[in-house]
mmCIF file of C-alpha atoms in Angstrom:
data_model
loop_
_atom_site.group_PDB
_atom_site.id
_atom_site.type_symbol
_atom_site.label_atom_id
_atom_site.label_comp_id
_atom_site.label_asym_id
_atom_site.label_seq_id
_atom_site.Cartn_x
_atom_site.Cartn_y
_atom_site.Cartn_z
ATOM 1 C CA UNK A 1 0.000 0.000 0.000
ATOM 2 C CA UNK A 2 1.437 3.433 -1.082
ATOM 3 C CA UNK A 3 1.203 6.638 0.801
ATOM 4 C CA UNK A 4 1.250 10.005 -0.261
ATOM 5 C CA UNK A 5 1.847 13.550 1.909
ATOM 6 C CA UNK A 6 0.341 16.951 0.906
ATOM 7 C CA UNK A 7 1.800 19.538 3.066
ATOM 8 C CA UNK A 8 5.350 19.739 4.614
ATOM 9 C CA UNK A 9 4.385 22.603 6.955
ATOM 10 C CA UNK A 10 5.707 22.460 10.499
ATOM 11 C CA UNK A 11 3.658 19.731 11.534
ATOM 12 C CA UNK A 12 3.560 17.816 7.842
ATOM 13 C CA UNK A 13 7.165 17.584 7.973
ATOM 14 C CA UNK A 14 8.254 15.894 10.855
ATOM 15 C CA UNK A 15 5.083 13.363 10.517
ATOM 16 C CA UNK A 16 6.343 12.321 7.095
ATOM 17 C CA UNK A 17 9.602 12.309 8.654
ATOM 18 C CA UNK A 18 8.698 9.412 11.017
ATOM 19 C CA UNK A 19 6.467 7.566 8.284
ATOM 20 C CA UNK A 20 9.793 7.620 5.896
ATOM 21 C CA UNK A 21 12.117 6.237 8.470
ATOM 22 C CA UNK A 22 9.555 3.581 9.113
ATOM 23 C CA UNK A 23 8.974 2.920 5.728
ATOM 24 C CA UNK A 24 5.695 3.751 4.955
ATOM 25 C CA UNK A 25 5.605 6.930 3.028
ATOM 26 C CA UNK A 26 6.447 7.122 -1.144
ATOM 27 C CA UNK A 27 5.651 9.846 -2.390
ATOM 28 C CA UNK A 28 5.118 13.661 -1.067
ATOM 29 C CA UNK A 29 4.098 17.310 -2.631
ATOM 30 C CA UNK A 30 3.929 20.516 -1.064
ATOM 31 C CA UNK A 31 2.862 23.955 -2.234
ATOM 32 C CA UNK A 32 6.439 25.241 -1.895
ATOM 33 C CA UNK A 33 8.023 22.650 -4.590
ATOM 34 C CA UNK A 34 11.847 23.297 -3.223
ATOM 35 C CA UNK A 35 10.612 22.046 0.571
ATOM 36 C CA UNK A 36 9.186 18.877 -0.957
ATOM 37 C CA UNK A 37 12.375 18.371 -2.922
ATOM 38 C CA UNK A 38 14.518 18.677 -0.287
ATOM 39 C CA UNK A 39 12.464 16.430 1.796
ATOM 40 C CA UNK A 40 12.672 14.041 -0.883
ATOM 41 C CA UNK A 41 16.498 13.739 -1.157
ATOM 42 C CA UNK A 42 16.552 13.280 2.505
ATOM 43 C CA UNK A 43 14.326 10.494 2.851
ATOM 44 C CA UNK A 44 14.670 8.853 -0.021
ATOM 45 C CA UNK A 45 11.144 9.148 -1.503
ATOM 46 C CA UNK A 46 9.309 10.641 -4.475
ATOM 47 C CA UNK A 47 8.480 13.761 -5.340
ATOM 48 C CA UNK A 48 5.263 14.499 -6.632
ATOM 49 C CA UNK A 49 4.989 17.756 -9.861
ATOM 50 C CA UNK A 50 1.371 17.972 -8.796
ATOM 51 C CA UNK A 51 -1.041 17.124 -6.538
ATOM 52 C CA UNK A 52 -3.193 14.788 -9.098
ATOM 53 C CA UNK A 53 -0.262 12.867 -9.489
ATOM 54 C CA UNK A 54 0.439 11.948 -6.375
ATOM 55 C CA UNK A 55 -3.010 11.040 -5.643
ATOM 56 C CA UNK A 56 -2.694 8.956 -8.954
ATOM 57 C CA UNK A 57 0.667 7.239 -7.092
ATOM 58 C CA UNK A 58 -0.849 6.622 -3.909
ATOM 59 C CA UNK A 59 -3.308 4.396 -1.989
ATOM 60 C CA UNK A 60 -3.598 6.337 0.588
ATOM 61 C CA UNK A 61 -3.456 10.519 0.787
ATOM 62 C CA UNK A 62 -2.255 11.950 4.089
ATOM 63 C CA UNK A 63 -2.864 15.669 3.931
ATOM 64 C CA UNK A 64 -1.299 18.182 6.956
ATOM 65 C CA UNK A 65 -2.972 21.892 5.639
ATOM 66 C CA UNK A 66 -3.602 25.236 7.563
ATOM 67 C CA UNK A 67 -7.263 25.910 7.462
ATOM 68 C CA UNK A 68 -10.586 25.049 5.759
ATOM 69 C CA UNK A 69 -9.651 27.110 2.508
ATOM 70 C CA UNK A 70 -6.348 24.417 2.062
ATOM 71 C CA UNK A 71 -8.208 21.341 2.175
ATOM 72 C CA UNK A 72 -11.088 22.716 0.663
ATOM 73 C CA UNK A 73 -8.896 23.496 -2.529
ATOM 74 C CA UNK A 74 -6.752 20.619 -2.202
ATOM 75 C CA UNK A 75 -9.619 18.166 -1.777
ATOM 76 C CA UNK A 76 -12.433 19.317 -4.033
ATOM 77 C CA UNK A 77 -10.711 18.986 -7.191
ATOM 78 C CA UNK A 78 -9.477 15.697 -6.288
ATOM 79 C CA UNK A 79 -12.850 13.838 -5.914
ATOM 80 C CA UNK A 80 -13.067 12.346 -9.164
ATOM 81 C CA UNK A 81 -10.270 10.224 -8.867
ATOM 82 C CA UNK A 82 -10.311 8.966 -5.188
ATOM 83 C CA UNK A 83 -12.292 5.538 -5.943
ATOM 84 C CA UNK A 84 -10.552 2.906 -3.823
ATOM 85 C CA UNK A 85 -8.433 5.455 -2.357
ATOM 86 C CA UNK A 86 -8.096 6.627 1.171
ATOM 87 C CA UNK A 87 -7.878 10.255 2.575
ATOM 88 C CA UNK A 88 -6.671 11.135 5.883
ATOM 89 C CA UNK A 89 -7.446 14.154 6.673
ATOM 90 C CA UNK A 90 -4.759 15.260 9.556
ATOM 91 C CA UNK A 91 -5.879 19.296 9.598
ATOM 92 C CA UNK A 92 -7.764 20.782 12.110
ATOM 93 C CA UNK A 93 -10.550 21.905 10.180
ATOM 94 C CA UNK A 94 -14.862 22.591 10.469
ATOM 95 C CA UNK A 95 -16.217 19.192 11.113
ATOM 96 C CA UNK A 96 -19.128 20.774 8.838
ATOM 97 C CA UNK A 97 -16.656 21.074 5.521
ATOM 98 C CA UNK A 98 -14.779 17.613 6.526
ATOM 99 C CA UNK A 99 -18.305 15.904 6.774
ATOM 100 C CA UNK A 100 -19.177 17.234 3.219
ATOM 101 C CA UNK A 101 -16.167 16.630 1.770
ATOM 102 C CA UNK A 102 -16.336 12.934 2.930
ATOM 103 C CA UNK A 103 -19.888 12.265 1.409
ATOM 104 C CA UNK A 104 -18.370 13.151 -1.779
ATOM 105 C CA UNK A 105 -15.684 11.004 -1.751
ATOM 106 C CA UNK A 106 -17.661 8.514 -0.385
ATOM 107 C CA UNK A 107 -20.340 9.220 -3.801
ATOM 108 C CA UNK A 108 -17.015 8.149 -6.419
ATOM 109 C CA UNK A 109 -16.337 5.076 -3.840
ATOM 110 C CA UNK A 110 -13.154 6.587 -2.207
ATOM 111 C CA UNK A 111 -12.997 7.076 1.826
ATOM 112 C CA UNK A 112 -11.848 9.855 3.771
ATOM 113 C CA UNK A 113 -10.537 10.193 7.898
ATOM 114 C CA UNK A 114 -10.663 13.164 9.481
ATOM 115 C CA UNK A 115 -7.881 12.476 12.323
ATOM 116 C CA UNK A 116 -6.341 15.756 13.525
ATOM 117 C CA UNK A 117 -3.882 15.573 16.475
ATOM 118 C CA UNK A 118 -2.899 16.545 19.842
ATOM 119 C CA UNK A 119 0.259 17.492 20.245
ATOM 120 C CA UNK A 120 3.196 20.044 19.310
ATOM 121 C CA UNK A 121 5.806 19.461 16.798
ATOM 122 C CA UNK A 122 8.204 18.345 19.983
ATOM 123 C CA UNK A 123 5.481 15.465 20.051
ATOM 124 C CA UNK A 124 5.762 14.938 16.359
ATOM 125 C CA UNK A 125 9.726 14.176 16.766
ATOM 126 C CA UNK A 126 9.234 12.387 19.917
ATOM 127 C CA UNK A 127 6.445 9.900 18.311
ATOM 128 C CA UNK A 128 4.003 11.327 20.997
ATOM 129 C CA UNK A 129 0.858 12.560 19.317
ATOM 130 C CA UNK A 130 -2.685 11.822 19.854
ATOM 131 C CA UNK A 131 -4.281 11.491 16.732
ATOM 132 C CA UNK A 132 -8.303 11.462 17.210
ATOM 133 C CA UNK A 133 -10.133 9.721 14.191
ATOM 134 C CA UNK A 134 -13.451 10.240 12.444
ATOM 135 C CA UNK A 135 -14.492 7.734 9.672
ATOM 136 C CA UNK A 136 -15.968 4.456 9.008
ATOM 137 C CA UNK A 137 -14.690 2.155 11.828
ATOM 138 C CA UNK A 138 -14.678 -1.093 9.389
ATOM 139 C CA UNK A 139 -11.243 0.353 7.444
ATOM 140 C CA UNK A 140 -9.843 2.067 10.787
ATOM 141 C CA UNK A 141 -7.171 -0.543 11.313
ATOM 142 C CA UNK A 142 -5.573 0.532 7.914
ATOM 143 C CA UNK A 143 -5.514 4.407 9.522
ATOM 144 C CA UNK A 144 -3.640 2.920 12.751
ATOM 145 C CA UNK A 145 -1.483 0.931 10.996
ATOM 146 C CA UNK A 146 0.236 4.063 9.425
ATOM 147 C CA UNK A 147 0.119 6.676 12.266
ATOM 148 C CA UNK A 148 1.419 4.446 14.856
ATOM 149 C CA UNK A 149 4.725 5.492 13.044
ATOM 150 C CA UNK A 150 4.374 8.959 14.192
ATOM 151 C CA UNK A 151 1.722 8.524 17.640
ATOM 152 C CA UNK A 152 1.191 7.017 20.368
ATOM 153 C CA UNK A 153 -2.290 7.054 20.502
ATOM 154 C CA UNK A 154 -4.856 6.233 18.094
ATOM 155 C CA UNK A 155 -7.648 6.749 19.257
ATOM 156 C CA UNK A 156 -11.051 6.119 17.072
ATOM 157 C CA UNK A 157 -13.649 8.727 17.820
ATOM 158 C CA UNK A 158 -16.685 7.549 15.759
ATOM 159 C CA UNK A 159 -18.321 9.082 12.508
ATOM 160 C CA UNK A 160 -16.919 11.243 10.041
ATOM 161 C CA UNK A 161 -16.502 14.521 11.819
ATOM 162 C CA UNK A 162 -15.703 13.188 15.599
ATOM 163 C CA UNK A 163 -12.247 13.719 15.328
ATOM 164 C CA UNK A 164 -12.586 17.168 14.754
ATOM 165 C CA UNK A 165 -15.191 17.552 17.330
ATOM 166 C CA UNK A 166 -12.708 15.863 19.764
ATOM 167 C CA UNK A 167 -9.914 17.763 18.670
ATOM 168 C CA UNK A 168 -12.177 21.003 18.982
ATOM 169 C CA UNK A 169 -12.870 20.306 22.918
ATOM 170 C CA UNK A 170 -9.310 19.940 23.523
ATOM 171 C CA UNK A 171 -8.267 23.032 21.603
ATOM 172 C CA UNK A 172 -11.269 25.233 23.231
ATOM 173 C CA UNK A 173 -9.762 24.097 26.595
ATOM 174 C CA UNK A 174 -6.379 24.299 25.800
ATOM 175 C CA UNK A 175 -6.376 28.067 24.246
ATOM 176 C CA UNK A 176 -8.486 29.609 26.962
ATOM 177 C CA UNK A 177 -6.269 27.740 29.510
ATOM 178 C CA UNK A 178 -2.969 29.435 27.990
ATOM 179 C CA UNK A 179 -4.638 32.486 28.054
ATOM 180 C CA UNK A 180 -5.515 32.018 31.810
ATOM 181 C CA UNK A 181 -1.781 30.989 32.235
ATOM 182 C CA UNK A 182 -0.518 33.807 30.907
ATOM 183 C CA UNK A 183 -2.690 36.055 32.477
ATOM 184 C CA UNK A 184 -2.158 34.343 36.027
ATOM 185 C CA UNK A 185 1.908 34.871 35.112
ATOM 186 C CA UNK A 186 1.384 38.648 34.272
ATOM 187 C CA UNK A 187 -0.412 39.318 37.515
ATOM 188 C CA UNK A 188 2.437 37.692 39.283
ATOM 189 C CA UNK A 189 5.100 39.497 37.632
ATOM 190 C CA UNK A 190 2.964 42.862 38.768
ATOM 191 C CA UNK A 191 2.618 41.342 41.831
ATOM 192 C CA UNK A 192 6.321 41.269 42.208
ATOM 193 C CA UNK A 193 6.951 37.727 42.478
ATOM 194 C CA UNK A 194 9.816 36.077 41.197
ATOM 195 C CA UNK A 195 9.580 34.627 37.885
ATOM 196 C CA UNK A 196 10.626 31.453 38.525
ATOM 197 C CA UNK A 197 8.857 31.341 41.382
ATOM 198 C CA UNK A 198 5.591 31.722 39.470
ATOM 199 C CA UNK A 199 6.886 29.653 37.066
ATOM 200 C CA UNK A 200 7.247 26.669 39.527
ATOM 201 C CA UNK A 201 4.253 27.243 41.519
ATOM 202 C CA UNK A 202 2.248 26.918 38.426
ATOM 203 C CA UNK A 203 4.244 24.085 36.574
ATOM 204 C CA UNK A 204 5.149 22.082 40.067
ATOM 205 C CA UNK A 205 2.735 23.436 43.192
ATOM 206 C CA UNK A 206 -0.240 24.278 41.862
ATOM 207 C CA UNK A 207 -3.277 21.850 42.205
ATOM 208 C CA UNK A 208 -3.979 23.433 38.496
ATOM 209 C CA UNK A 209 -0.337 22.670 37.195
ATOM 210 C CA UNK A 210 -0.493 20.379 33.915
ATOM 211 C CA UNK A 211 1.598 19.019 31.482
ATOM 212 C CA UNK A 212 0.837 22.141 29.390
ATOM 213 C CA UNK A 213 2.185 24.521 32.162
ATOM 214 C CA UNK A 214 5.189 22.302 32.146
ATOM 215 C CA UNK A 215 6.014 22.715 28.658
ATOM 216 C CA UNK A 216 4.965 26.445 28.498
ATOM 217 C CA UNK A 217 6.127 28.237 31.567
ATOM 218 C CA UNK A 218 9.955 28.136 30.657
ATOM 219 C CA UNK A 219 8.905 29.502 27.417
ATOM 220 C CA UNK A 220 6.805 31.949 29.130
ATOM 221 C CA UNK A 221 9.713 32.686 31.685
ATOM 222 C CA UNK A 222 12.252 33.251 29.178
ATOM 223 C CA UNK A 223 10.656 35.523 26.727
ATOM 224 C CA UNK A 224 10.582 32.595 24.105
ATOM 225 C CA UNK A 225 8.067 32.548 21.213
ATOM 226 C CA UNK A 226 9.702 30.041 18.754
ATOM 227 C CA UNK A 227 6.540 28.182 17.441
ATOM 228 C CA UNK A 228 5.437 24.994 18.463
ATOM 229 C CA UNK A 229 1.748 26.162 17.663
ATOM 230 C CA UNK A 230 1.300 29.102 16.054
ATOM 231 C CA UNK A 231 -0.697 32.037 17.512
ATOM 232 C CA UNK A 232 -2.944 32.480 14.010
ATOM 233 C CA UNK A 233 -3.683 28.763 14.040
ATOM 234 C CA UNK A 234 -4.915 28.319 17.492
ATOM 235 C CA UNK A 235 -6.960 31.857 16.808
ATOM 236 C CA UNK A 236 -8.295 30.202 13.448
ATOM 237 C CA UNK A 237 -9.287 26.666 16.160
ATOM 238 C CA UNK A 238 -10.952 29.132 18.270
ATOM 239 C CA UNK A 239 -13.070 30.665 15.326
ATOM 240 C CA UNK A 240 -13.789 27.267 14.050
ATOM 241 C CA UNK A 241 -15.246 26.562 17.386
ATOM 242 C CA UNK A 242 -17.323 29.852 17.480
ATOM 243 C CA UNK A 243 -19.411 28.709 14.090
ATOM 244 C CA UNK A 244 -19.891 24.957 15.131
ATOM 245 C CA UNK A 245 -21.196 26.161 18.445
ATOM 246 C CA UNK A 246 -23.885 28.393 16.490
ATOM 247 C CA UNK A 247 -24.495 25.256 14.347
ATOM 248 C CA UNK A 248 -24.810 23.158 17.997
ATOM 249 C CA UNK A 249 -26.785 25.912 19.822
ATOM 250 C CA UNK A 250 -24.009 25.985 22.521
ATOM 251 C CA UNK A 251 -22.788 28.782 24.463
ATOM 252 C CA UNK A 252 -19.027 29.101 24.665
ATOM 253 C CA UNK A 253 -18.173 32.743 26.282
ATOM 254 C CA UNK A 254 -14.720 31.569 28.065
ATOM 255 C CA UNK A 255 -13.047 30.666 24.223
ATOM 256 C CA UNK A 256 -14.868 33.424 22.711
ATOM 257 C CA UNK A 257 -13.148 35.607 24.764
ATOM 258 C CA UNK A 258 -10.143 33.943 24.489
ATOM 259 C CA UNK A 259 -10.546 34.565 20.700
ATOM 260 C CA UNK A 260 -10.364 38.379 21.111
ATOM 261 C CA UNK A 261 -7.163 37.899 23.521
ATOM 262 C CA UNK A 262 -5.375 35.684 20.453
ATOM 263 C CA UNK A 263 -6.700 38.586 17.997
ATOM 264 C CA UNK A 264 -4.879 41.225 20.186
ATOM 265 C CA UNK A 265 -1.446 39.443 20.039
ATOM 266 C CA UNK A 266 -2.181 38.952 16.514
ATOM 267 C CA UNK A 267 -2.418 42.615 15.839
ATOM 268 C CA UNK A 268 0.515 42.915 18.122
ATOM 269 C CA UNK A 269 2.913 41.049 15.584
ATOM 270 C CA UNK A 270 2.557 38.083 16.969
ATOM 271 C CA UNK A 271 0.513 35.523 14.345
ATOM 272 C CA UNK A 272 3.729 33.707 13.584
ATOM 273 C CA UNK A 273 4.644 32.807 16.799
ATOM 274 C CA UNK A 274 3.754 30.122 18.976
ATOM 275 C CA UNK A 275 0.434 30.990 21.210
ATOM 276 C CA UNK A 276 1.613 32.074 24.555
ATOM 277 C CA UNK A 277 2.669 35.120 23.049
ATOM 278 C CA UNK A 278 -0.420 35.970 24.267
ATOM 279 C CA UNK A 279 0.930 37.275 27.354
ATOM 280 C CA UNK A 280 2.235 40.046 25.439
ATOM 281 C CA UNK A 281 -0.972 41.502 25.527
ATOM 282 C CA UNK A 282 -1.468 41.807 29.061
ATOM 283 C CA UNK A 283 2.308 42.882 29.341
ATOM 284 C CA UNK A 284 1.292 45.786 26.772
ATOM 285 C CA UNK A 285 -1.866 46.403 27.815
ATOM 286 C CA UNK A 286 -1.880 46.241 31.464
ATOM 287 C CA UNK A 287 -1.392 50.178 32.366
ATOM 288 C CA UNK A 288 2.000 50.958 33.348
ATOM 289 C CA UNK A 289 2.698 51.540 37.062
#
């Protein structure tokens, strides 16, 4: 069985990094046609000129993309020819537009996965993700059998669409609880407290210390943005949230205003960088003493 990658982004990369060193990725494509030939001479696979072709190479498409526009473009045009084939969807996208674009596929006999992950690209090299699946249970085993390269848990979720939905709690928790974090770490600093102190009471003491204050508060300590997940794409999970929970008929006012708080350090420079650059806006916007 031949696999194909579509996007070597931060995240694409290092997952097709750990399915060519196991053996199970052939052929790849990206956007940016010198990244996927580089990645190509490195791990000693194929290099797709287009995206038809690889999905003309491969048994199975694995695509990593930014947003709902990506896939939608990448996936749409590629409907006709996915009978027999299998899409795994691995971006964090509406579970409305991945539930569409699965009926269609499933209308020319082809199958799609939603199965978006949990997890940093640290996770990625150290074959830690959680990858949460959506899609017919029956050819599941064929979706573990490749990720298990790259996770270490598969977990199946139900229906086309679950994933996402799963992935969706996580990522509504997870951004307004950064946002708390950094918030709780700015008071301190105002406060006058130490910070390490506050970094160790909240990563160490605290009966709300996690393994995402663990992995954040040195970052947050030092001053260092480097991206593990980018401000704009937790901003764009957060909006994707705010639709579906108009489509559900659920209130969500914690990540909502989280949202505006991942705006602000947008507008303050900071899309490209990873997400607790949020604190910069209550370091800039907290009145100065």
């Amino acid at each position: 069985m031949k696999v194909g990658l579509i996007g070597l982004g931060i995240m694409g990369y290092r997952i097709g990094a750990n399915l060519a060193k196991a053996g199970k990725l052939h052929i790849v494509y990206n956007r940016s046609a010198d990244k996927a030939e580089s990645f190509a001479k490195e791990y000693k696979v194929s290099k797709a000129s287009s995206i038809n072709e690889l999905v003309e190479k491969s048994d199975v498409i694995i695509t990593m993309l930014s947003n709902d526009d990506a896939v939608k473009n990448v996936v749409e045009p590629i409907i006709p020819i996915m009978k027999g084939k299998i899409l795994i969807d691995m971006s964090t996208i509406s579970p409305t537009l991945s539930v569409s674009l699965a009926k269609k596929i499933e209308s020319v006999n082809g199958t799609m996965f939603d199965a978006p992950v949990i997890g940093t690209s640290t996770f990625v090299e150290q074959k830690k993700l959680v990858v949460l699946v959506g899609g017919p249970k029956e050819k599941f085993d064929i979706v573990y059998d490749i990720l298990k390269e790259t996770a270490s848990s598969i977990v199946y979720m139900g229906s086309n669409g679950m994933g996402l939905y799963a992935k969706l709690v996580n990522n509504l928790l997870l951004g307004s609880y950064v946002a708390a974090i950094a918030e709780a770490y700015n008071f301190g600093l105002k406060a006058g407290l130490d910070p390490q102190q506050i970094a160790n009471l909240l990563s160490s003491l605290s009966s709300a210390r996690s393994p995402t204050t663990e992995l954040k508060m040195p970052k947050l300590v030092k001053g260092d943005y480097s991206t593990q997940f980018a401000t704009k794409h937790m901003r764009k999970d957060l909006e994707i949230i705010m639709r579906e929970s108009q489509n559900l008929k659920v209130i969500t006012p914690i990540s909502s205003l989280a949202l505006q708080l991942y705006k602000m350090a947008e507008a303050l420079g900071y899309s490209e960088f990873d997400f607790v650059s949020v604190l910069e806006v209550f370091k800039k916007l907290s009145p100065k003493s």
